[in-house]
């Protein structure tokens, strides 16, 4: 297993280190293809990237890791539910002159999107968070390492994490319950993977995913990362 663990003092330090890694990636390879995550964990990274001056994004290619699907018959998300494309535009993409590839525009043809991600021999860098059930992107438990980019049902635990129990019980019918996710096959085709995990509540799932005596399995999709030659796990807790 060739996973590098870096433990920093807090979530802002995780974000800063991650931003420096993105900066180094762009400086070393200006036409990098980078896959970006959503969620709370990467917010400090986006804040830190916003503070870095003179970063040349002009030849880079940016991709989404995942995107919600509209519930059947709905043509817009309910108030307060943001598309992941909207999240990425808000936290970074609208402020950089990179080439952006929006998964939300290709929800009906996930493999077309995967083809764009894999162009030029695959992503140079994929940045991930991790779900409490070990999902990466929206590859929920049960996802094999060769899983394609596809439409998936979101696990109940994921729905509770993303929308909160109260909102989910009240608005379940109009909330997204499916998504399109970059598959583990495309994620594992990345040259480099950076996984961010902050908050001591994530310690257990990180230990479960990267435990050296546990074989990778569909039960914990993040465990497939142990098969990858170049993974960095940035945490604000000791693993
Ligand atoms: C979401 C996303 C994942 C993210 C995870 C953790 O469902 N699909 O990409 O890593 O949940 O989110 P957070 O960082 O808010 O804990």
XYZ file of C-alpha atoms and ligand atoms in Angstrom:
255
model
C 0.000 0.000 0.000
C 1.545 3.365 -0.966
C -0.780 5.796 0.765
C 0.840 8.912 2.245
C -0.882 10.259 5.384
C -0.400 13.916 6.290
C -1.872 15.036 9.612
C -2.240 18.792 10.063
C -3.519 20.861 12.973
C -7.020 21.756 11.752
C -9.368 21.853 8.740
C -7.957 25.168 7.548
C -4.447 23.705 7.501
C -5.810 20.740 5.517
C -7.362 23.195 3.062
C -4.130 25.170 2.741
C -2.022 22.057 2.129
C -4.527 20.860 -0.474
C -4.487 24.258 -2.194
C -0.674 24.171 -2.320
C -0.875 20.737 -3.944
C -3.247 22.073 -6.598
C -0.906 25.036 -7.115
C 2.091 22.690 -7.483
C 0.131 20.540 -9.940
C -0.721 23.546 -12.132
C 2.804 24.949 -11.926
C 4.337 21.624 -12.936
C 1.732 20.804 -15.595
C -0.294 23.862 -16.693
C -2.648 21.730 -18.846
C -3.570 19.505 -15.883
C -6.962 17.850 -15.735
C -8.277 18.067 -12.183
C -11.438 16.538 -10.712
C -12.955 18.612 -7.908
C -15.196 17.488 -4.997
C -18.088 19.114 -3.215
C -19.167 18.972 0.441
C -18.042 20.764 3.596
C -14.596 19.243 3.859
C -13.049 20.894 0.772
C -14.386 24.410 1.575
C -11.119 25.577 3.235
C -9.220 24.357 0.170
C -11.378 26.513 -2.104
C -10.956 29.485 0.231
C -7.171 29.006 0.158
C -7.148 28.641 -3.649
C -9.058 31.908 -3.883
C -6.234 33.640 -1.972
C -3.426 32.369 -4.234
C -2.483 35.092 -6.724
C -1.160 34.586 -10.259
C -2.174 30.952 -10.540
C -2.450 30.175 -14.274
C -5.606 28.098 -14.844
C -5.867 29.012 -18.533
C -4.824 25.630 -19.953
C -6.232 23.427 -17.196
C -9.330 21.232 -17.576
C -11.699 21.020 -14.608
C -14.219 18.266 -13.949
C -16.996 17.477 -11.492
C -16.727 14.379 -9.302
C -20.491 13.914 -9.061
C -23.850 15.639 -9.577
C -27.402 15.238 -8.253
C -30.189 14.108 -10.574
C -33.546 15.854 -10.582
C -36.347 13.763 -9.049
C -38.735 12.438 -11.737
C -40.960 15.169 -13.094
C -39.070 17.999 -11.352
C -37.388 20.651 -13.462
C -35.608 22.431 -10.632
C -34.171 21.634 -7.229
C -36.181 22.817 -4.205
C -34.983 26.027 -2.520
C -31.771 25.507 -0.579
C -30.618 22.525 -2.663
C -27.687 23.518 -4.870
C -26.411 21.580 -7.837
C -22.804 20.492 -7.428
C -22.043 22.505 -10.575
C -23.468 25.546 -8.809
C -21.378 24.756 -5.738
C -18.170 24.525 -7.798
C -18.960 27.722 -9.705
C -19.600 29.498 -6.394
C -16.446 28.312 -4.604
C -13.956 28.426 -7.483
C -14.893 27.760 -11.100
C -16.599 31.089 -11.812
C -13.376 32.871 -10.834
C -10.852 30.929 -12.938
C -10.356 30.910 -16.728
C -9.972 27.150 -17.026
C -11.837 24.851 -19.415
C -14.734 23.521 -17.291
C -16.653 20.346 -18.024
C -20.074 20.266 -16.352
C -21.402 16.813 -15.505
C -24.810 18.383 -14.977
C -24.969 18.917 -18.758
C -24.317 15.222 -19.458
C -26.418 13.431 -16.844
C -28.079 11.380 -19.590
C -24.775 10.166 -20.982
C -22.428 9.442 -18.067
C -19.967 7.502 -20.202
C -19.587 10.488 -22.527
C -18.489 12.452 -19.477
C -16.128 9.673 -18.419
C -14.605 9.789 -21.914
C -13.819 13.487 -21.433
C -12.327 12.798 -17.998
C -10.151 10.024 -19.422
C -9.006 12.058 -22.443
C -5.260 12.794 -22.476
C -4.663 9.618 -20.460
C -6.950 10.414 -17.532
C -7.119 12.915 -14.707
C -3.821 14.261 -13.467
C -5.305 14.867 -10.027
C -8.575 13.763 -8.438
C -9.500 15.398 -5.138
C -11.909 13.481 -2.920
C -13.741 13.702 0.362
C -15.142 10.589 2.047
C -18.636 9.755 3.173
C -19.298 8.315 6.637
C -20.209 5.026 4.954
C -16.950 4.969 3.020
C -18.339 6.335 -0.232
C -16.077 8.341 -2.484
C -17.840 10.620 -4.928
C -21.205 8.827 -4.885
C -19.761 5.348 -5.193
C -21.809 3.934 -2.341
C -21.102 0.648 -0.523
C -21.438 -2.172 -3.057
C -19.389 -0.316 -5.703
C -16.685 -2.482 -7.331
C -13.276 -1.050 -8.297
C -14.176 -1.220 -12.019
C -17.460 0.656 -11.598
C -18.183 3.027 -14.500
C -19.471 6.574 -14.379
C -23.172 6.011 -13.881
C -26.455 6.994 -12.298
C -26.766 5.682 -8.733
C -29.289 5.576 -5.909
C -28.059 7.514 -2.898
C -27.814 5.564 0.346
C -30.181 6.641 3.121
C -27.154 7.546 5.268
C -25.912 9.816 2.478
C -29.300 11.505 2.135
C -29.376 12.126 5.890
C -25.808 13.519 5.822
C -26.443 15.757 2.837
C -29.938 17.064 3.656
C -30.419 16.447 7.383
C -33.001 14.099 8.922
C -35.687 16.757 9.368
C -35.497 18.133 5.837
C -35.332 14.642 4.383
C -38.469 13.528 6.220
C -40.303 16.691 5.218
C -39.227 17.051 1.592
C -38.145 13.563 0.528
C -40.406 13.562 -2.526
C -38.748 16.637 -4.037
C -35.151 16.057 -2.917
C -32.638 14.347 -5.218
C -32.358 10.645 -4.339
C -30.154 9.751 -7.292
C -26.945 11.164 -8.683
C -24.419 10.571 -11.416
C -20.984 9.766 -10.039
C -17.578 9.402 -11.598
C -16.954 5.667 -11.324
C -14.157 4.098 -9.321
C -12.566 2.943 -12.566
C -12.084 6.549 -13.729
C -11.063 7.723 -10.249
C -8.438 4.972 -9.982
C -7.173 5.979 -13.451
C -6.023 9.305 -11.975
C -2.299 9.849 -11.875
C -2.608 11.223 -8.362
C -5.404 11.124 -5.778
C -5.770 13.502 -2.843
C -8.336 12.586 -0.197
C -9.366 15.145 2.426
C -10.913 14.099 5.740
C -11.493 16.483 8.629
C -13.275 16.157 11.951
C -12.615 13.304 14.345
C -15.876 11.652 13.287
C -14.136 10.729 10.004
C -11.281 8.940 11.809
C -13.182 5.646 11.997
C -14.008 5.436 8.304
C -10.466 6.432 7.324
C -9.072 3.673 9.560
C -11.594 1.218 8.098
C -10.774 2.205 4.512
C -6.999 2.223 4.871
C -6.464 -0.442 7.492
C -3.458 -2.407 6.300
C -4.879 -5.765 7.387
C -8.225 -5.352 5.613
C -8.455 -6.214 1.913
C -10.134 -3.626 -0.347
C -13.817 -4.482 -0.753
C -17.128 -3.250 -2.129
C -18.274 -2.858 1.486
C -16.089 0.242 1.828
C -15.478 1.827 -1.599
C -12.734 4.124 -0.271
C -10.719 0.959 0.458
C -10.142 0.500 -3.284
C -7.809 3.488 -3.030
C -5.283 1.146 -1.396
C -4.791 -0.307 -4.885
C -3.649 3.062 -6.239
C 0.086 3.889 -6.414
C -0.118 7.570 -5.477
C -2.702 8.535 -2.837
C -2.264 11.304 -0.272
C -4.691 11.422 2.663
C -4.795 14.833 4.350
C -6.420 14.866 7.807
C -6.679 17.096 10.864
C -6.581 14.059 13.154
C -4.092 11.257 13.762
C -5.044 8.092 11.888
C -20.976 13.924 -0.500
C -20.146 13.841 -1.786
C -18.791 13.290 -1.534
C -18.254 13.902 -0.246
C -19.028 13.344 0.904
C -18.574 13.949 2.238
O -22.084 13.135 -0.630
N -20.736 13.056 -2.875
O -17.967 13.651 -2.641
O -16.899 13.554 -0.083
O -20.424 13.474 0.718
O -19.048 15.267 2.360
P -18.485 16.211 3.554
O -17.137 16.666 3.116
O -19.470 17.330 3.637
O -18.421 15.354 4.811
